[in-house]
mmCIF file of C-alpha atoms in Angstrom:
data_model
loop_
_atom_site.group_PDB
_atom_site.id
_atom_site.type_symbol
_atom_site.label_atom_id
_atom_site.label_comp_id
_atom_site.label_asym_id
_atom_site.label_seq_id
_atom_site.Cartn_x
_atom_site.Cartn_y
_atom_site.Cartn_z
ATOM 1 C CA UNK M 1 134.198 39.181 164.889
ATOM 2 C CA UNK M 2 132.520 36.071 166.508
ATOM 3 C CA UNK M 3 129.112 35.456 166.879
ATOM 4 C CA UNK M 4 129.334 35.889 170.512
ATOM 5 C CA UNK M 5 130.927 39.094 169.968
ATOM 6 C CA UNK M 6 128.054 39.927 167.400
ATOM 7 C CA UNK M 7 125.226 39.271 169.957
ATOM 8 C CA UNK M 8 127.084 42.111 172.084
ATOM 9 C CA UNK M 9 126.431 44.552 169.527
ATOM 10 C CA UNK M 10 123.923 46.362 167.144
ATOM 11 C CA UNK M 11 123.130 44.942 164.563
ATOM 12 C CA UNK M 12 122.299 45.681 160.669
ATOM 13 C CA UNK M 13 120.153 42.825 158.381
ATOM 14 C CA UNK M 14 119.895 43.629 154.708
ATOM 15 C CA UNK M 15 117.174 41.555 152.810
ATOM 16 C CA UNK M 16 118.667 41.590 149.678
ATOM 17 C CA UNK M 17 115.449 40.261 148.233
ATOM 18 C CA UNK M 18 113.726 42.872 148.786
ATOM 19 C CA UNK M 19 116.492 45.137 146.517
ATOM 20 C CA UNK M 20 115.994 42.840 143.369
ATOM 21 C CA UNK M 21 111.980 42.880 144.321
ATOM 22 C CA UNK M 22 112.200 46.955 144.319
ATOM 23 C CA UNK M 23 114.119 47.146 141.458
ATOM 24 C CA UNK M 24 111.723 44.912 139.662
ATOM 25 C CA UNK M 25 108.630 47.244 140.377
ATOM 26 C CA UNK M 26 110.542 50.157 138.729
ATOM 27 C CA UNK M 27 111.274 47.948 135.611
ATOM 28 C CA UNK M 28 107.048 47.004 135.310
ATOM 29 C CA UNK M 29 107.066 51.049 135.350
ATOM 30 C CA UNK M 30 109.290 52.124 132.655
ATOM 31 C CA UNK M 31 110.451 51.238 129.018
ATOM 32 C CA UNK M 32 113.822 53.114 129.764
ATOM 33 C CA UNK M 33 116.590 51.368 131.109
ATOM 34 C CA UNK M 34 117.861 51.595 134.580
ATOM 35 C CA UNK M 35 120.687 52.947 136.317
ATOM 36 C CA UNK M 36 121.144 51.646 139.620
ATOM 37 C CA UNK M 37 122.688 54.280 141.838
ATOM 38 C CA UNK M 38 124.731 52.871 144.772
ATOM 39 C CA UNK M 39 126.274 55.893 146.149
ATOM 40 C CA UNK M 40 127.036 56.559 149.727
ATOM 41 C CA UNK M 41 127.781 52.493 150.037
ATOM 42 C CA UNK M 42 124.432 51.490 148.543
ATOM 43 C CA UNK M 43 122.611 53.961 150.901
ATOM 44 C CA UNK M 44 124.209 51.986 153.809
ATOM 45 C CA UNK M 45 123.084 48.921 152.831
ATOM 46 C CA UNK M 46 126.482 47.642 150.870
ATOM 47 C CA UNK M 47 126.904 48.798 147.296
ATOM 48 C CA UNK M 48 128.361 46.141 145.738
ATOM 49 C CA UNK M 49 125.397 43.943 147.214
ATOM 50 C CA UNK M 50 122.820 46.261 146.557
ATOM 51 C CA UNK M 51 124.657 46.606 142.989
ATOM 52 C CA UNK M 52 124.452 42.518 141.910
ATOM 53 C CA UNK M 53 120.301 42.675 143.571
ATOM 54 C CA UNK M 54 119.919 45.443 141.358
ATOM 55 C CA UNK M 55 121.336 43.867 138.220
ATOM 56 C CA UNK M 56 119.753 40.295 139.529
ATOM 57 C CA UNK M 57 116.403 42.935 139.395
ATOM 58 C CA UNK M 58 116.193 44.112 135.489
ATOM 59 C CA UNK M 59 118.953 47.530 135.986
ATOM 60 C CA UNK M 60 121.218 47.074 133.059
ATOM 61 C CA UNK M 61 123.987 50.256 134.540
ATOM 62 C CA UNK M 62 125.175 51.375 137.786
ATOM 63 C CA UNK M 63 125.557 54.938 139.147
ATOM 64 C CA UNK M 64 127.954 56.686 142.160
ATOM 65 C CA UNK M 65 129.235 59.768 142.668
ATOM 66 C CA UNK M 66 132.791 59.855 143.569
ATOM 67 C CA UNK M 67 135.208 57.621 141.429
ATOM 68 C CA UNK M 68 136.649 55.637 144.490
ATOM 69 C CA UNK M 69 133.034 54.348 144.935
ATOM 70 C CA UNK M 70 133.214 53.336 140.780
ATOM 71 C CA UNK M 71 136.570 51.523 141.359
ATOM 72 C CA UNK M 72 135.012 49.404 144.214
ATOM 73 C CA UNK M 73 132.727 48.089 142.128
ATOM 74 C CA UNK M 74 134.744 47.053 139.374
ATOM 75 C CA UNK M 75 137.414 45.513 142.311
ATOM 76 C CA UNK M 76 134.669 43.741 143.169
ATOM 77 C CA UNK M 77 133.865 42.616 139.440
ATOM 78 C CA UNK M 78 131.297 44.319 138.585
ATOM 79 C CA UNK M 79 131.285 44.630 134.768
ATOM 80 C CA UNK M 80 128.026 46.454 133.840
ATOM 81 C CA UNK M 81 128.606 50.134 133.297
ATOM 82 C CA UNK M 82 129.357 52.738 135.696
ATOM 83 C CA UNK M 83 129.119 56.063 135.891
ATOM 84 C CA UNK M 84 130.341 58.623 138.446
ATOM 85 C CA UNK M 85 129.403 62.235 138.693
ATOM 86 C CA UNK M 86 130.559 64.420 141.229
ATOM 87 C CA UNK M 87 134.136 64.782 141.577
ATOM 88 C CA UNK M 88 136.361 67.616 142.117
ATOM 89 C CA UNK M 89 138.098 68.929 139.068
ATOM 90 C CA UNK M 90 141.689 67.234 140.130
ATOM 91 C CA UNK M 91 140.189 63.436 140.314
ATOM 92 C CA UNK M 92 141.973 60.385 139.568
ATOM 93 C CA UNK M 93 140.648 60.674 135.828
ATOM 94 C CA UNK M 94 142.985 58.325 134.366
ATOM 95 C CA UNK M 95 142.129 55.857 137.230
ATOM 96 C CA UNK M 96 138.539 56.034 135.986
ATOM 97 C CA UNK M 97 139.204 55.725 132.287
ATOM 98 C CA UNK M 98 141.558 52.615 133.303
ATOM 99 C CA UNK M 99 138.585 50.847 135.051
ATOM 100 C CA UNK M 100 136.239 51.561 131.749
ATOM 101 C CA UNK M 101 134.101 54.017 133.948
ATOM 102 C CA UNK M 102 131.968 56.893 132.962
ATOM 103 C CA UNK M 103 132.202 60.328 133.683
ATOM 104 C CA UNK M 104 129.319 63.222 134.517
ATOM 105 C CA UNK M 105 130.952 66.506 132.855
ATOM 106 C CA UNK M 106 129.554 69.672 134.914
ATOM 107 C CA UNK M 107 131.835 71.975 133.399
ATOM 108 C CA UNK M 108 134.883 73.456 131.230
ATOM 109 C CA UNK M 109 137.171 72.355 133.964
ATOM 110 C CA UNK M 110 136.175 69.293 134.228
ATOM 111 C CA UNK M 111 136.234 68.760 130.456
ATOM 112 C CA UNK M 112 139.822 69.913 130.057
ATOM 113 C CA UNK M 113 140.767 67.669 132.474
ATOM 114 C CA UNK M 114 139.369 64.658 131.670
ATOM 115 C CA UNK M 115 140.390 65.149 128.049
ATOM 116 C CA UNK M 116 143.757 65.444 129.443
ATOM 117 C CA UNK M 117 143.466 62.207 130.944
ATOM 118 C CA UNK M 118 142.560 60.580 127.805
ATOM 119 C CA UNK M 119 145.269 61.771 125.997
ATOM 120 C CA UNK M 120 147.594 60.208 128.975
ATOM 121 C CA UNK M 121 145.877 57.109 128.969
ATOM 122 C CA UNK M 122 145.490 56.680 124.995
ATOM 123 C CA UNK M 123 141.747 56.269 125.803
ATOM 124 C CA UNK M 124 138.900 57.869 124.961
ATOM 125 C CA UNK M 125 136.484 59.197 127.894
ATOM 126 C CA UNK M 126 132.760 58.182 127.690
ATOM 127 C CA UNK M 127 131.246 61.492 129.123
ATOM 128 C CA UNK M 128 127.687 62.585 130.679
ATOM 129 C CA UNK M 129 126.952 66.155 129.751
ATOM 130 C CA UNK M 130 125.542 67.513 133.050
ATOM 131 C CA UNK M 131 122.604 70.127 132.865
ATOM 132 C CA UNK M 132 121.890 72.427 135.492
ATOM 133 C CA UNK M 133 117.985 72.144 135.220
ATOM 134 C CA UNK M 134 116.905 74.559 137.793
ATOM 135 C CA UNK M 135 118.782 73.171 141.436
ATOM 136 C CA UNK M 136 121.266 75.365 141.442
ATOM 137 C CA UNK M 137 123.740 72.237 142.368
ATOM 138 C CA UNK M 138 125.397 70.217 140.347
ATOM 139 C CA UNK M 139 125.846 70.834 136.349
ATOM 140 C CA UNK M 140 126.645 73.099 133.842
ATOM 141 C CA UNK M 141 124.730 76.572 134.266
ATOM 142 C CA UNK M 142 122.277 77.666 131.385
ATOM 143 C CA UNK M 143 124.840 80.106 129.866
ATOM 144 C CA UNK M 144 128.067 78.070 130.357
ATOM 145 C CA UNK M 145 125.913 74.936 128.557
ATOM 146 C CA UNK M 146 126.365 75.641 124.496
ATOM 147 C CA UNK M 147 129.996 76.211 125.025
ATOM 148 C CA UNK M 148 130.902 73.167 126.980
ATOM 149 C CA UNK M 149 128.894 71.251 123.659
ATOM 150 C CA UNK M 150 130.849 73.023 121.257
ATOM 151 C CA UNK M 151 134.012 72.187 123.348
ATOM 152 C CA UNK M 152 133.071 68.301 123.893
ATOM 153 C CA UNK M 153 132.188 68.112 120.281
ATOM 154 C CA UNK M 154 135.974 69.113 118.928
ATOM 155 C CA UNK M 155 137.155 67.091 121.756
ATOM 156 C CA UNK M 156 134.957 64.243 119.875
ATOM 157 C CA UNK M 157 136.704 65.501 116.774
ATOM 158 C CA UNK M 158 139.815 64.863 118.343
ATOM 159 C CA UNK M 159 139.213 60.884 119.638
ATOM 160 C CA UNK M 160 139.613 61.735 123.183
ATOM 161 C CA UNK M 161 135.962 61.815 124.351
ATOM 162 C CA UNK M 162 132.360 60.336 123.445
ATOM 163 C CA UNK M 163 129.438 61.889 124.243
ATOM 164 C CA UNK M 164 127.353 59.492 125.606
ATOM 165 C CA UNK M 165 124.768 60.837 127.426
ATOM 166 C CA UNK M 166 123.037 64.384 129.084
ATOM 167 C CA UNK M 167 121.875 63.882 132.245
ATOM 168 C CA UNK M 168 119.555 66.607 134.748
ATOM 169 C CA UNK M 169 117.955 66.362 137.913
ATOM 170 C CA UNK M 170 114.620 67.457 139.011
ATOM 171 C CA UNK M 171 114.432 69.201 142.448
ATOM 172 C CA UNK M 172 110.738 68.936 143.197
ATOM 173 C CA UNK M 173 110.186 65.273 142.002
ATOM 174 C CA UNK M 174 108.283 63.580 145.066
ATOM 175 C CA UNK M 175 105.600 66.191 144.305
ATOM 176 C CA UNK M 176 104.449 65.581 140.955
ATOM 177 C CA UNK M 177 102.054 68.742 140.853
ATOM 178 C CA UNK M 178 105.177 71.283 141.331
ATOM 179 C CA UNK M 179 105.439 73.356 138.197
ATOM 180 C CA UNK M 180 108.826 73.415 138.626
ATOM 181 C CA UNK M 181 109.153 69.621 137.089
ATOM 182 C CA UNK M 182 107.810 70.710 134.197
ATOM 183 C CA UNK M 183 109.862 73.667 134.056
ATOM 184 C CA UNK M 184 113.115 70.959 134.371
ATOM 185 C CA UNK M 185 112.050 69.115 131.832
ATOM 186 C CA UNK M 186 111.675 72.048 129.657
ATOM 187 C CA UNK M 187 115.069 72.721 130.660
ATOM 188 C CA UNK M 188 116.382 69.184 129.823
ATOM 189 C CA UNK M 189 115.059 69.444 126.504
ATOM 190 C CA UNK M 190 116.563 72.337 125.412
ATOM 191 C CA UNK M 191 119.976 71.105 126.443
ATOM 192 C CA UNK M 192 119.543 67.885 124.629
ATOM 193 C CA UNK M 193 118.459 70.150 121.888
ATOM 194 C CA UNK M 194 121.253 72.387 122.358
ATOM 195 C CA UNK M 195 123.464 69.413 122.179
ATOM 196 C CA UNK M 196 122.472 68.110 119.110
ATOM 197 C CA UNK M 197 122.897 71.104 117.356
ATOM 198 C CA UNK M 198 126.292 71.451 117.969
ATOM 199 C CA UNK M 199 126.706 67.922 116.351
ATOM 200 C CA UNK M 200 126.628 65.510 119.585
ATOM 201 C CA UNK M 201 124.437 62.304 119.440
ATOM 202 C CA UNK M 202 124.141 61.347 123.167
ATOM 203 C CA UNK M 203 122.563 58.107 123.493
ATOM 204 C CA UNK M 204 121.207 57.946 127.199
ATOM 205 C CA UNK M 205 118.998 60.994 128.156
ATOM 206 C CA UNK M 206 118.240 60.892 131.952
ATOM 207 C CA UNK M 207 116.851 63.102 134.101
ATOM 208 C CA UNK M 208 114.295 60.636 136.449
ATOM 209 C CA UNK M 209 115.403 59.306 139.172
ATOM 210 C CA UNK M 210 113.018 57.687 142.086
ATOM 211 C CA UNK M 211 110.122 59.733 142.403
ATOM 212 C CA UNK M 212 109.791 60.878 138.694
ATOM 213 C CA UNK M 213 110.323 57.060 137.951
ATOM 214 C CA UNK M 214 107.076 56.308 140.195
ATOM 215 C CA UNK M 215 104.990 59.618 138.917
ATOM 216 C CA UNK M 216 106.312 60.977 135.793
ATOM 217 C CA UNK M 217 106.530 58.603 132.554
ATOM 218 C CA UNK M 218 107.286 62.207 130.368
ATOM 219 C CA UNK M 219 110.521 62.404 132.292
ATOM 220 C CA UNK M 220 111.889 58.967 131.553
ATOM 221 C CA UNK M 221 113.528 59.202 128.128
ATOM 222 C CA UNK M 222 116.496 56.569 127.904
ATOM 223 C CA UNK M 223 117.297 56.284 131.434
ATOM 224 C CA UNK M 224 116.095 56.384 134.763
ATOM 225 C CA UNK M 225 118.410 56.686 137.625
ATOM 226 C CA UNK M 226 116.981 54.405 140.505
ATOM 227 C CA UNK M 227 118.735 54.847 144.529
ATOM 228 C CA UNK M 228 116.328 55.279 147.636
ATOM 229 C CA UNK M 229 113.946 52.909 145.399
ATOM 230 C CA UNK M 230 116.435 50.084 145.503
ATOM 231 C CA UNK M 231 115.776 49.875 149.108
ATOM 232 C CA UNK M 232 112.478 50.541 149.485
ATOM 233 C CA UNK M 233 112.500 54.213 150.033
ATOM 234 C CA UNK M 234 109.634 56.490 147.859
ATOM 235 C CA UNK M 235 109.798 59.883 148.430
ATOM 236 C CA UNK M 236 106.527 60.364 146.039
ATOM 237 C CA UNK M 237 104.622 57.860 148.537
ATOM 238 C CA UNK M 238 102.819 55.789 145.387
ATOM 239 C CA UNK M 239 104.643 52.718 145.201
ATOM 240 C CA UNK M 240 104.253 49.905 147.762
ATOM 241 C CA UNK M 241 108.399 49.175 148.127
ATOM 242 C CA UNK M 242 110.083 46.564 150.303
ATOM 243 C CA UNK M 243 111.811 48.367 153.307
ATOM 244 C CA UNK M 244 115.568 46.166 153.216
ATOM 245 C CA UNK M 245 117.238 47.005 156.367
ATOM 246 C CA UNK M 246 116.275 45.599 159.804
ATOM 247 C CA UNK M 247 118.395 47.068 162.635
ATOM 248 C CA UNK M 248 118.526 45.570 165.888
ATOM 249 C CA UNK M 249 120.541 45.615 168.928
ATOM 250 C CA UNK M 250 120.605 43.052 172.563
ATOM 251 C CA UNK M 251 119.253 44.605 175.625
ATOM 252 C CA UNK M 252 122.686 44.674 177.631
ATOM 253 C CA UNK M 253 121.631 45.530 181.352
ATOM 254 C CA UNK M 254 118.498 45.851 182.687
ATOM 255 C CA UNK M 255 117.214 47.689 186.009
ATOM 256 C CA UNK M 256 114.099 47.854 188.742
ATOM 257 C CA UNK M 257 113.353 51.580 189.320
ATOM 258 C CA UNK M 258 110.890 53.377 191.556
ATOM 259 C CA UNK M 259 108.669 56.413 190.376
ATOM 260 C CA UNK M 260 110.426 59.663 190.140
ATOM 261 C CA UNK M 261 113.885 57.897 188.717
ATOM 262 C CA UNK M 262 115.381 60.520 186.212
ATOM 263 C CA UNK M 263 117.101 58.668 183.273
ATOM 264 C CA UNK M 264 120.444 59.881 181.288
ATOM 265 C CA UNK M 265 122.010 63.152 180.918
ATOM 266 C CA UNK M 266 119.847 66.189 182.047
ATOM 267 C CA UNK M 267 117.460 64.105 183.504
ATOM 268 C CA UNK M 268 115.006 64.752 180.693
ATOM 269 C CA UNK M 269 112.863 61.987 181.370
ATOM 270 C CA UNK M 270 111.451 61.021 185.099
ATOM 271 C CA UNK M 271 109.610 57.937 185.616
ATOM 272 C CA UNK M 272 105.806 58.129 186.716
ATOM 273 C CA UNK M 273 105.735 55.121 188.037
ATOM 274 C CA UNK M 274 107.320 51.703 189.142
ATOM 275 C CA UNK M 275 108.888 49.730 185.776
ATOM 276 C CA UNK M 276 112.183 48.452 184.414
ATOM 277 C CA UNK M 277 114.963 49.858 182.338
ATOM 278 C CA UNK M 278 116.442 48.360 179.067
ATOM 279 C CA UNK M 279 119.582 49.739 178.235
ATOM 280 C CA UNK M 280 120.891 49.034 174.219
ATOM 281 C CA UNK M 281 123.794 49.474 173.187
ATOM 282 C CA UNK M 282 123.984 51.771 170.361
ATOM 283 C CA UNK M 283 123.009 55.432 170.547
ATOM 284 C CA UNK M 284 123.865 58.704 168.398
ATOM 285 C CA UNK M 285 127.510 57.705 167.240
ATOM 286 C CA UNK M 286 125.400 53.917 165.507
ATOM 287 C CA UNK M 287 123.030 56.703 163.513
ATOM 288 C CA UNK M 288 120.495 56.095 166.927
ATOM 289 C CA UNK M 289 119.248 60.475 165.985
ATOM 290 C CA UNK M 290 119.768 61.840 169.469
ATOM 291 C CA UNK M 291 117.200 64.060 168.485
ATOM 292 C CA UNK M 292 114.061 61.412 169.252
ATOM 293 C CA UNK M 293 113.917 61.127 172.914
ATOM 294 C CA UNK M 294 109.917 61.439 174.148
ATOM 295 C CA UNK M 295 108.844 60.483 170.718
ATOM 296 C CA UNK M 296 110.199 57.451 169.224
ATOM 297 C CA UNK M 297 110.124 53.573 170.637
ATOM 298 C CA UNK M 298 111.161 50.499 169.503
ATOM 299 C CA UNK M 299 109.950 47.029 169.494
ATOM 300 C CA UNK M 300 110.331 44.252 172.530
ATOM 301 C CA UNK M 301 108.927 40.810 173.004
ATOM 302 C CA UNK M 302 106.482 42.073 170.238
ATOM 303 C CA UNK M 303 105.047 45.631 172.268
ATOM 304 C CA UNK M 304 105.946 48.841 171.644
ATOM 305 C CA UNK M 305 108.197 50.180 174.308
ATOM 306 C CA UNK M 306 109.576 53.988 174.592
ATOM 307 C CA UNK M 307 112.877 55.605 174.508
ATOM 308 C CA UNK M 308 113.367 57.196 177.240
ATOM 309 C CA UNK M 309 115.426 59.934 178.013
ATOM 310 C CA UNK M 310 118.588 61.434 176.060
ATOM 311 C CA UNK M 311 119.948 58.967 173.770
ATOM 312 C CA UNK M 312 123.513 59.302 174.424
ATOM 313 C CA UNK M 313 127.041 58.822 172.152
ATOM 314 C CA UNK M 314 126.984 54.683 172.476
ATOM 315 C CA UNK M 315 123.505 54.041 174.820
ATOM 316 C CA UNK M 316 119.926 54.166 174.605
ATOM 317 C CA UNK M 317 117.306 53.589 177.273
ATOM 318 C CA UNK M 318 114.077 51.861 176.745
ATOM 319 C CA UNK M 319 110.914 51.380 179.523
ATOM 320 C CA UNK M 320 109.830 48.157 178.974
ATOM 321 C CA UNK M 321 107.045 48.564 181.856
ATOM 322 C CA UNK M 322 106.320 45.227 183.954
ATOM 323 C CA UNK M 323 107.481 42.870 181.335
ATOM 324 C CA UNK M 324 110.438 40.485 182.379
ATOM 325 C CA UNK M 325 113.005 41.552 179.564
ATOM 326 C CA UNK M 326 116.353 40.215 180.277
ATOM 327 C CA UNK M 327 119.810 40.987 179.000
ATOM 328 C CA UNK M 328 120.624 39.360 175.789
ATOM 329 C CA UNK M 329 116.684 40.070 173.968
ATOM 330 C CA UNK M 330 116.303 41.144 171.278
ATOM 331 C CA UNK M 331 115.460 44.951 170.627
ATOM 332 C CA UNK M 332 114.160 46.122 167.365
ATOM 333 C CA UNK M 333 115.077 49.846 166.372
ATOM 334 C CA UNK M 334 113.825 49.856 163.065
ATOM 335 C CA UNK M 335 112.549 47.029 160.042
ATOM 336 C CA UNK M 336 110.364 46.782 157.135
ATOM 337 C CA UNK M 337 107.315 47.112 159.288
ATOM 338 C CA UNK M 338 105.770 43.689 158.543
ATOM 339 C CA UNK M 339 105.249 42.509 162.266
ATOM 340 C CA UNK M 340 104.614 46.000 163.697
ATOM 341 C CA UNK M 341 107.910 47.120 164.184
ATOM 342 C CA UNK M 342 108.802 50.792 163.473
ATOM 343 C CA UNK M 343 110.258 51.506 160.610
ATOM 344 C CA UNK M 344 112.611 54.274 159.070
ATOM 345 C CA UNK M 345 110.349 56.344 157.938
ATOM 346 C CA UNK M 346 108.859 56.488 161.650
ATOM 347 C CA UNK M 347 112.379 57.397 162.891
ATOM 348 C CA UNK M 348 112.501 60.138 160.027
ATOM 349 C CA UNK M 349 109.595 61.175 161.095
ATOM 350 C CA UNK M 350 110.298 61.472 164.901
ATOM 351 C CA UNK M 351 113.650 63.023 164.053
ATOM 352 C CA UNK M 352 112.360 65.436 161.798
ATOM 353 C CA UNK M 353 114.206 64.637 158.344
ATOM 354 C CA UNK M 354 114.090 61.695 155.897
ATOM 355 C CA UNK M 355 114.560 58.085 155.566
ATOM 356 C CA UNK M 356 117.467 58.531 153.404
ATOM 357 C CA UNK M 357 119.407 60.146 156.714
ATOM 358 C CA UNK M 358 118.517 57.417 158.886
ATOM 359 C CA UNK M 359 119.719 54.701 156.401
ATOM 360 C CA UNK M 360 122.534 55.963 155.384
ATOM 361 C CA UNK M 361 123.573 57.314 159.134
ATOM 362 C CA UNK M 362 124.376 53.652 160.670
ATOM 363 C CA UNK M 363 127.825 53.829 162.068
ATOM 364 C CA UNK M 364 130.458 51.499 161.449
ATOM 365 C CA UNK M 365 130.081 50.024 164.614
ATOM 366 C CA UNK M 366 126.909 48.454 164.293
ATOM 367 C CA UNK M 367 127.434 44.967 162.648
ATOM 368 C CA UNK M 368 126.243 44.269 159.487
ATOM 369 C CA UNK M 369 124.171 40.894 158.050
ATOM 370 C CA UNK M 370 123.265 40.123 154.269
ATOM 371 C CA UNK M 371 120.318 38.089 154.387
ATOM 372 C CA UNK M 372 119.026 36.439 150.815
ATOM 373 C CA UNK M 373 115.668 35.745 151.541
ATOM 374 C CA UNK M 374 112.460 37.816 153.158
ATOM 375 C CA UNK M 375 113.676 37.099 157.220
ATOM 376 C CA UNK M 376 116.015 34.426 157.001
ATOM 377 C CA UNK M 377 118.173 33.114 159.723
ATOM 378 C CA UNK M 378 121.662 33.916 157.093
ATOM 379 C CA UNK M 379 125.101 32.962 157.848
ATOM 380 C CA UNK M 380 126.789 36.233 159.287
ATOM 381 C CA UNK M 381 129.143 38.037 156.537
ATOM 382 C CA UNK M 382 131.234 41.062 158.586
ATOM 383 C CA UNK M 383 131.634 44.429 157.209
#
């Protein structure tokens, strides 16, 4: 893609400053090391970017779910440790033990498997215990957990695995008040306990990850497990974190109407008055929520300026009142917020959900920028 072609399109700035700044307030808050989780593509903002900001930041491991998103990382050459935990019981487990990665063990199944890998491979499988600690998600359930030590353990016997680490996650974490943390950590104990007695040594406890990071210091243990933090989400609201993504788009057409115009499908919106019509292009299908219409606006020649209207699959329309916008301006969906621009957490708001969604909903139409600095002017590198 051209820069011509660029200017024709969304487009998607990551400050990758602002990742290694992030992950440098959650170092000043903890003595436990940090995992840097870069799942879902580094919440949208390019994992194996996000990953070296992170590392460039004070995290000392990295964290994904599936394994594909592990082997990216080390094809990218990424050497710090990985670990991935959700995969479905018939994953590429000798890929993963291959590409020195570790591996979150939910289960019995999961277990045999990977044990079976090992044995394949003539390696031996550096394994996560995984606690259900009251989400009813992911992990082993309370009963099922002393059996899936006692099995690890003579797998341990046997050369094919090493119990590394137990790992939890709290559901309640962005409110620190809930008695259900406590209740989690309670939880956590008693499987590290329950681990130990059946003769395992894990070395990295973790059961933090953003929120209890920012709020919790008794739920840090070894390891803290940093994601939305990287870039510049906190669900707890107590840290002051750099936003990193900036998403803009070029006004493409723009129109004259009279009063009583009805704009896009269902004519939802009807113009009170004389103004002019910016039309963007990006809409639902670019992670635009189609949901926003008569709430949200975006930024133009500095002023707020409505959407208006449905947003549709691939176009949005914005009032920009009596000021002379032309095609090619700049629009500004969404940005750290620094020269009045809305931000992500205003579209969460306005579509009802959270910043995580909006981030990680860009389509893969919408171009993509790293920038190095705070609001450089960066060399284009294309998705």
């Amino acid at each position: 893609m051209t820069l011509r072609e660029e200017q024709r399109r969304a487009l998607l700035t990551v400050d990758l400053a602002a990742v290694t700044a992030n992950t440098g307030v959650f170092r000043a808050r903890t003595r436990a090391e940090l995992m840097a989780v870069v799942k879902a593509d580094g919440f949208g903002h390019g994992a194996v970017d996000v990953a070296h900001s992170a590392l460039a930041g004070g995290a000392s491991r990295l964290g994904v779910t599936s394994i594909d998103e592990a082997l990216e990382l080390r094809a990218a050459g990424l050497t710090a440790p990985v670990l991935s935990w959700l995969n479905p019981v018939d994953a590429d487990w000798e890929a993963a033990l291959r590409a020195d990665v570790e591996l979150a063990v939910p289960g019995a199944g999961h277990l045999a498997r990977i044990t079976a890998a090992a044995r394949a491979s003539g390696r031996c499988a550096a394994v996560h215990l995984h606690a259900d600690v009251g989400m009813a998600r992911d992990g082993a359930e309370p009963a099922a957990w002393e059996p899936l030590c006692a099995a690890a353990r003579e797998a341990e016997r046997q050369g094919v695995v090493d119990v590394v680490g137990v790992m939890g996650h709290l559901g309640c974490a962005d409110s620190p008040e809930d008695t259900h943390n406590r209740a989690g950590r309670l939880r956590f104990l008693d499987a590290v306990s329950a681990a130990r007695r059946q003769g395992l040594h894990p070395r990295h406890r973790h059961l933090a990850a953003t929120a209890a990071t920012l709020t919790d210091p008794s739920s840090h243990f070894d390891l803290c497990r940093i994601g939305a933090g990287l870039i510049g989400i906190d669900p707890s609201g107590s840290a002051r974190l750099r936003p990193a993504l900036t998403l803009t788009a070029p006004v493409v057409s723009v129109r004259d109407v009279p009063a009583g115009t009805p704009v896009g499908y269902g004519h939802t919106h009807t113009t009170a008055y004389r103004t002019r019509l910016a039309l963007i292009p990006a809409g639902y299908a670019d992670g635009v929520p189609r949901s926003v219409a008569g709430r949200a606006w975006v930024q133009v020649r500095g002023r707020r300026c409505p959407v208006v209207g449905r947003v549709s699959m691939d176009q949005t329309v914005v009032d920009v009142g009596a000021d002379p916008v032309a095609p090619g301006e700049v629009v500004t969906l969404f940005g750290p917020g620094l020269d009045g621009e809305p931000t992500a957490a205003d579209w969460a708001r306005w579509a009802g959900t959270i910043e995580h969604e909006i981030v990680t909903g860009i389509g893969s139409r919408v171009g993509r920028r790293v920038a190095l600095g705070t609001r450089p002017q960066a060399v284009p590198v294309y998705a």
